[in-house]
PDB file of C-alpha atoms in Angstrom:
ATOM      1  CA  UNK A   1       0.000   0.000   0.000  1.00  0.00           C
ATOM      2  CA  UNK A   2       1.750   3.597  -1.231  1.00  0.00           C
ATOM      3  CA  UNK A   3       1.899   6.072   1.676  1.00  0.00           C
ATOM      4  CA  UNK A   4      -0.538   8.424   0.416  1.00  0.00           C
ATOM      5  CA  UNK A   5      -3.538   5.812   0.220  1.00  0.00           C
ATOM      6  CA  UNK A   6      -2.215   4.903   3.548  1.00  0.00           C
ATOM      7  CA  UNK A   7      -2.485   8.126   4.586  1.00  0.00           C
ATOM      8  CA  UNK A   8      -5.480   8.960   3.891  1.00  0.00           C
ATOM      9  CA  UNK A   9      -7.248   5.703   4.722  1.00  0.00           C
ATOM     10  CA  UNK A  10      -6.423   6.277   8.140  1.00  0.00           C
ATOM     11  CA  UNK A  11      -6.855   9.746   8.507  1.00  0.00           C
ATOM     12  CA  UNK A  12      -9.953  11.989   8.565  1.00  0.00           C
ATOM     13  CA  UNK A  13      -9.259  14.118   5.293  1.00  0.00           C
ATOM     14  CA  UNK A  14     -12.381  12.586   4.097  1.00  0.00           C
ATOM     15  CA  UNK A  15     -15.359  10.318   5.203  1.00  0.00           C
ATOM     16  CA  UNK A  16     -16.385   9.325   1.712  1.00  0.00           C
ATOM     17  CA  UNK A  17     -15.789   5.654   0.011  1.00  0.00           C
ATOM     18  CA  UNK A  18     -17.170   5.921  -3.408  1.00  0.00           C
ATOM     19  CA  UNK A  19     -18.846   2.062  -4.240  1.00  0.00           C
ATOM     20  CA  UNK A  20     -17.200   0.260  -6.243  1.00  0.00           C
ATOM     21  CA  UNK A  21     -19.890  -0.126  -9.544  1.00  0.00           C
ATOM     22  CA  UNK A  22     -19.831  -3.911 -10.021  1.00  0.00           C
ATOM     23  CA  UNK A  23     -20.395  -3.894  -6.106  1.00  0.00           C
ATOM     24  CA  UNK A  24     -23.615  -1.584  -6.292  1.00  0.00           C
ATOM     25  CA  UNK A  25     -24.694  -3.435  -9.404  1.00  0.00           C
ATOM     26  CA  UNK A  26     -24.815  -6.979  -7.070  1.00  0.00           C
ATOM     27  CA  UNK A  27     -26.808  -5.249  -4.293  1.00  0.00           C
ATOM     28  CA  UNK A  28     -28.773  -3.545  -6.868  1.00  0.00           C
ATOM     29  CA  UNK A  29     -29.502  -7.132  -8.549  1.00  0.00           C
ATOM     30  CA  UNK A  30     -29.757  -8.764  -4.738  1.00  0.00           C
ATOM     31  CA  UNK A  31     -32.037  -5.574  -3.271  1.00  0.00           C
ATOM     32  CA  UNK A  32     -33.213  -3.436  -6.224  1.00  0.00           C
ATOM     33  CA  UNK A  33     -34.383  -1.726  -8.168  1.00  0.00           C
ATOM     34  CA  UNK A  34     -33.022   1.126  -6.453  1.00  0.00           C
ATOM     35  CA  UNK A  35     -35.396   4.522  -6.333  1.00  0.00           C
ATOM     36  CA  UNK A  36     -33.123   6.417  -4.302  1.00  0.00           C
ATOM     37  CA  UNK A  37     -29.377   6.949  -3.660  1.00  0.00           C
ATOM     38  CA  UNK A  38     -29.697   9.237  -0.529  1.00  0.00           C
ATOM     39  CA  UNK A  39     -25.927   9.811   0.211  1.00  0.00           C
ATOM     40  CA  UNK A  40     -24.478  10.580  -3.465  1.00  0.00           C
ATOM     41  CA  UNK A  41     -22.348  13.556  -4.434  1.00  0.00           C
ATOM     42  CA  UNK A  42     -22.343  15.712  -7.575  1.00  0.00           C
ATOM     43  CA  UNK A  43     -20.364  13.267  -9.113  1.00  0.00           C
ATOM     44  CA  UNK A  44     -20.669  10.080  -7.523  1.00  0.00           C
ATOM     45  CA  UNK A  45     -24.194   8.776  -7.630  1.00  0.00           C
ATOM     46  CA  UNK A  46     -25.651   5.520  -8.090  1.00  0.00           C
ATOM     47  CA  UNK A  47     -29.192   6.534  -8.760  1.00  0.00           C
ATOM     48  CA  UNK A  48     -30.464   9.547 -10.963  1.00  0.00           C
ATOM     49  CA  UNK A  49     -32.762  10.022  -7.610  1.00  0.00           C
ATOM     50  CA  UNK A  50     -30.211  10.926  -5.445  1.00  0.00           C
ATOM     51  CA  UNK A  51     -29.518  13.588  -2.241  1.00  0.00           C
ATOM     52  CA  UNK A  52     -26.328  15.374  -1.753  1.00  0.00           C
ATOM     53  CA  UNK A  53     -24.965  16.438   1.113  1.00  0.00           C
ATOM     54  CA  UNK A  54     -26.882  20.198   0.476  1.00  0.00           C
ATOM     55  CA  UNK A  55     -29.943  18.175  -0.184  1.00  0.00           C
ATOM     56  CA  UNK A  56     -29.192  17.196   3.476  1.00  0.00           C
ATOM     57  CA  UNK A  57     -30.563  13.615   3.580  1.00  0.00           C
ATOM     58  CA  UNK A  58     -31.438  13.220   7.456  1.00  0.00           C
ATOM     59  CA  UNK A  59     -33.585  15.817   7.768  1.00  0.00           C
ATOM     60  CA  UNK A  60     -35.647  13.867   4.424  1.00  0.00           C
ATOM     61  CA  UNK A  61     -38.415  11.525   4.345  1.00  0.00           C
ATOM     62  CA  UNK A  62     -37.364   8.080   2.236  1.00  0.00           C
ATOM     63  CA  UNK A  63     -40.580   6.434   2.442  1.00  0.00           C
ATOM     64  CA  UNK A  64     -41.957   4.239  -0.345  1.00  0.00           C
ATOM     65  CA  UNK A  65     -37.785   3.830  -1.789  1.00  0.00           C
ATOM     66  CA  UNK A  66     -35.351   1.123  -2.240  1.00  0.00           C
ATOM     67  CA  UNK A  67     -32.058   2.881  -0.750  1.00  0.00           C
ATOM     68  CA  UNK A  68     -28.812   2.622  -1.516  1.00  0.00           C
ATOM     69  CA  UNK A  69     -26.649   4.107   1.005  1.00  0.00           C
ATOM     70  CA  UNK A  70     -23.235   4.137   1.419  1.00  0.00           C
ATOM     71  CA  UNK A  71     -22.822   6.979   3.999  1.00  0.00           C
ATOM     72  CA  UNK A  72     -20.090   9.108   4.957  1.00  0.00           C
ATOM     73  CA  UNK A  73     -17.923   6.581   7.387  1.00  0.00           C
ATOM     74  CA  UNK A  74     -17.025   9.500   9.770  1.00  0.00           C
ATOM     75  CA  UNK A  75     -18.329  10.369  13.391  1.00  0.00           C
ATOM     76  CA  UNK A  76     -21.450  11.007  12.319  1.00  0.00           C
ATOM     77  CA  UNK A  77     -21.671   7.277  10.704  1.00  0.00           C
ATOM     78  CA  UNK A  78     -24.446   6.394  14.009  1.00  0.00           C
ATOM     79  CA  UNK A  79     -26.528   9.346  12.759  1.00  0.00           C
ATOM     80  CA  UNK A  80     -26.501   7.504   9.254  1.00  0.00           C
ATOM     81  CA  UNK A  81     -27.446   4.308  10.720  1.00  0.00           C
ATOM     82  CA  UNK A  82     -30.423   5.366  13.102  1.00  0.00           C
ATOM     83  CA  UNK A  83     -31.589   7.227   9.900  1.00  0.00           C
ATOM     84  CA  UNK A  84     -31.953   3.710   7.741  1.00  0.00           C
ATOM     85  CA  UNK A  85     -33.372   2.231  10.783  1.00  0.00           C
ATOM     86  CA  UNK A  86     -36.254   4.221  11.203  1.00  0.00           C
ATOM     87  CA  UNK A  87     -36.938   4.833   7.406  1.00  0.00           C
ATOM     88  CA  UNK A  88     -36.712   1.120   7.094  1.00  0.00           C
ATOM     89  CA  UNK A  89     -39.718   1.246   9.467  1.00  0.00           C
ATOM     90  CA  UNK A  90     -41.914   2.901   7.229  1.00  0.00           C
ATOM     91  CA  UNK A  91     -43.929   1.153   4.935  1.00  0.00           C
ATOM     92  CA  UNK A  92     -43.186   0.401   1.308  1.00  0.00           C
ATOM     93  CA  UNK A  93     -39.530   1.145   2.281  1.00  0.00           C
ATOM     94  CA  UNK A  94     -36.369  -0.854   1.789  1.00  0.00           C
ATOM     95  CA  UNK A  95     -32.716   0.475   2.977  1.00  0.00           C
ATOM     96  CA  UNK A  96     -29.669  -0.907   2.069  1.00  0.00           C
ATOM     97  CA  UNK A  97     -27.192   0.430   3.803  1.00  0.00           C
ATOM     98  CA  UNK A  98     -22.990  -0.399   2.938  1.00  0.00           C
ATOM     99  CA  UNK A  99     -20.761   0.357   6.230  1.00  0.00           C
ATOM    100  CA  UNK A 100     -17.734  -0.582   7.907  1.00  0.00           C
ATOM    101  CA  UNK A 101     -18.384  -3.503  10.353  1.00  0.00           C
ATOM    102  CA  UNK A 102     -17.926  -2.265  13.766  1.00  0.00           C
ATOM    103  CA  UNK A 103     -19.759  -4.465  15.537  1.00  0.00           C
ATOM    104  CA  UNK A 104     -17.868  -3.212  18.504  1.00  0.00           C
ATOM    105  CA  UNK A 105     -20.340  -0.083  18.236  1.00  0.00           C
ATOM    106  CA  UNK A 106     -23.096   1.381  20.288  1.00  0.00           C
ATOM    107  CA  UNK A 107     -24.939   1.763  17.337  1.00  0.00           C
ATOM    108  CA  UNK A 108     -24.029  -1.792  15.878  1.00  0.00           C
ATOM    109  CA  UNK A 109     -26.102  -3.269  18.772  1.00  0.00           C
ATOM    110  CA  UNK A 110     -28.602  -0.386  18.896  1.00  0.00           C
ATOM    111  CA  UNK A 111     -29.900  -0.494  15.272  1.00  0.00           C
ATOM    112  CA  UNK A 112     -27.766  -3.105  12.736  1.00  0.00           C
ATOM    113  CA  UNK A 113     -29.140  -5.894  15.035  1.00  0.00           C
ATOM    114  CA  UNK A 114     -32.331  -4.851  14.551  1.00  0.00           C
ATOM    115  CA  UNK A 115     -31.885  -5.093  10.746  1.00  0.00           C
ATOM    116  CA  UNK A 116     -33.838  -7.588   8.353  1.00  0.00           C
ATOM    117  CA  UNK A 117     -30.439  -8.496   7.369  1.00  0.00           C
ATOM    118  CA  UNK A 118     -26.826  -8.297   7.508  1.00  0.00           C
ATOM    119  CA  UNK A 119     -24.744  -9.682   5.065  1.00  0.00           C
ATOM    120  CA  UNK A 120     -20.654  -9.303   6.099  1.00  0.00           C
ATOM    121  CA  UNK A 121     -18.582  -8.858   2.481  1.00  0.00           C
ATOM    122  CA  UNK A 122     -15.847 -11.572   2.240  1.00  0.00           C
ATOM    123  CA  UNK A 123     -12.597  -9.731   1.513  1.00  0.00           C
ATOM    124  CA  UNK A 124     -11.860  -6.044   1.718  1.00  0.00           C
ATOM    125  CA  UNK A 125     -13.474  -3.198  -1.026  1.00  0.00           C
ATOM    126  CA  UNK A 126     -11.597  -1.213  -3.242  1.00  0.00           C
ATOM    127  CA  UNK A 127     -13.367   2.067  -2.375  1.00  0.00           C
ATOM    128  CA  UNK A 128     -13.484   4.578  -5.143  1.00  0.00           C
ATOM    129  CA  UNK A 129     -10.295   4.906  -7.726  1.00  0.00           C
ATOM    130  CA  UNK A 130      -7.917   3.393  -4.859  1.00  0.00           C
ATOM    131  CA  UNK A 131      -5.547   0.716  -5.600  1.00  0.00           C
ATOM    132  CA  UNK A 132      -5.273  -0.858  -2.469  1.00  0.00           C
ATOM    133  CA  UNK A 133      -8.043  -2.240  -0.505  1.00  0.00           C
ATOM    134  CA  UNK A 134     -10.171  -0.621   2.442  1.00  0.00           C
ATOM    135  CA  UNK A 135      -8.298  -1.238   5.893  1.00  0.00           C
ATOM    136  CA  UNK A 136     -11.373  -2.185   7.443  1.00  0.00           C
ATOM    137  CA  UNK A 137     -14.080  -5.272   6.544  1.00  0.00           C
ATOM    138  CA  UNK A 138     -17.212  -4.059   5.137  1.00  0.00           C
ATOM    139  CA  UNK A 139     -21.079  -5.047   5.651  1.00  0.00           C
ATOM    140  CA  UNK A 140     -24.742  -4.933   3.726  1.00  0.00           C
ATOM    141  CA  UNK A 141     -27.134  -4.023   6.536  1.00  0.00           C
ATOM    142  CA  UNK A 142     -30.839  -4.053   5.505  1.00  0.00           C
ATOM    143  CA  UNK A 143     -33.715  -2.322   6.955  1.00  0.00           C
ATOM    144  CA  UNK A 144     -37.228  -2.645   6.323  1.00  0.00           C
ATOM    145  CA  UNK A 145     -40.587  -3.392   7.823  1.00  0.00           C
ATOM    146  CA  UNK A 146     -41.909  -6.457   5.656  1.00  0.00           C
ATOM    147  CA  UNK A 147     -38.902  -8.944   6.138  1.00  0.00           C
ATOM    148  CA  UNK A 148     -37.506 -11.322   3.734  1.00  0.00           C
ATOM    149  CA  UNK A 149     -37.319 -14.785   3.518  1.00  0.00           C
ATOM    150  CA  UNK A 150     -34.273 -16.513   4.217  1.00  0.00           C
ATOM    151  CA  UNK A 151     -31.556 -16.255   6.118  1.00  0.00           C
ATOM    152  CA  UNK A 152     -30.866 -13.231   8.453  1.00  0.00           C
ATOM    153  CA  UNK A 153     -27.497 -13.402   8.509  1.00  0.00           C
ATOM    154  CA  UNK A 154     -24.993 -13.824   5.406  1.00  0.00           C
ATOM    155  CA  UNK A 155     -21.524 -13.567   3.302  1.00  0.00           C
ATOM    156  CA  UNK A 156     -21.655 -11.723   0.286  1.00  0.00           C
ATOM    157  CA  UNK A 157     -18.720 -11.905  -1.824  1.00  0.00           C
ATOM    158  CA  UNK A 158     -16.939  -8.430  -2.866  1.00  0.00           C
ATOM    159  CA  UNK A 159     -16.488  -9.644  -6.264  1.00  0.00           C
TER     160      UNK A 159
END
């Protein structure tokens, strides 16, 4: 791994970890069709429907939307996940949320065990344009009110 991916990996110059596109097309095959990317940036969105961080998703209602979320990873990651919670409550709504797996976390055991399903990626994610992997393990959390059949609990392959 070169310093400067290093670097930045482990530092806080930024909080965003652009999906990989064959990754968002699996979940978007496994979960989809997706309605709504509600953490996207000018240039990195997954869905035409999509909030920025202007559009100021957490203060919006998601209801009747498949998500696709990949939040910002940074302090305010908890915020992010008691958001898809409680939108996954609503019905007609699906979230489909891809975060680090901290199941160390207050908010790991406050809302991600409460999800419909949580699938833990085999291998590390090549975030963005990096060439080294992510230095942390990644997971598919799912919230919604009608729940799916099969298992709760799952691997998904990264590739």
């Amino acid at each position: 791994m070169d310093k400067s991916t290093t670097d930045l990996m482990f530092s806080s110059k930024s909080n965003e970890w652009a999906t990989p596109q064959y990754f968002f097309d699996k979940l978007n095959g496994m979960y989809g069709p997706f309605t709504l990317d509600a953490a996207a940036s000018t240039d990195n969105y997954k869905v035409s429907n999509h909030f920025t961080e202007s559009d100021n998703a957490l203060e919006r209602d998601w209801v009747g939307h498949t998500v696709f979320l990949n939040p910002p990873y940074g302090r305010g990651l908890k915020n992010w996940i008691r958001k898809g919670y409680e939108e996954g409550q609503k019905e007609n709504t699906t979230v489909v949320m891809l975060i680090p797996s901290r199941t160390d976390t207050v908010y790991w055991h406050d809302y991600v065990m409460k999800a419909d399903a949580i699938c833990f990626v085999r291998g590390r994610i090549k975030f963005g344009d990096q060439t080294n992997s992510a230095p942390f393990p990644s997971a598919v959390v799912v919230f919604r009110k009608t729940h799916f059949d099969g298992p709760r609990i799952g691997v998904i392959d990264k590739k």
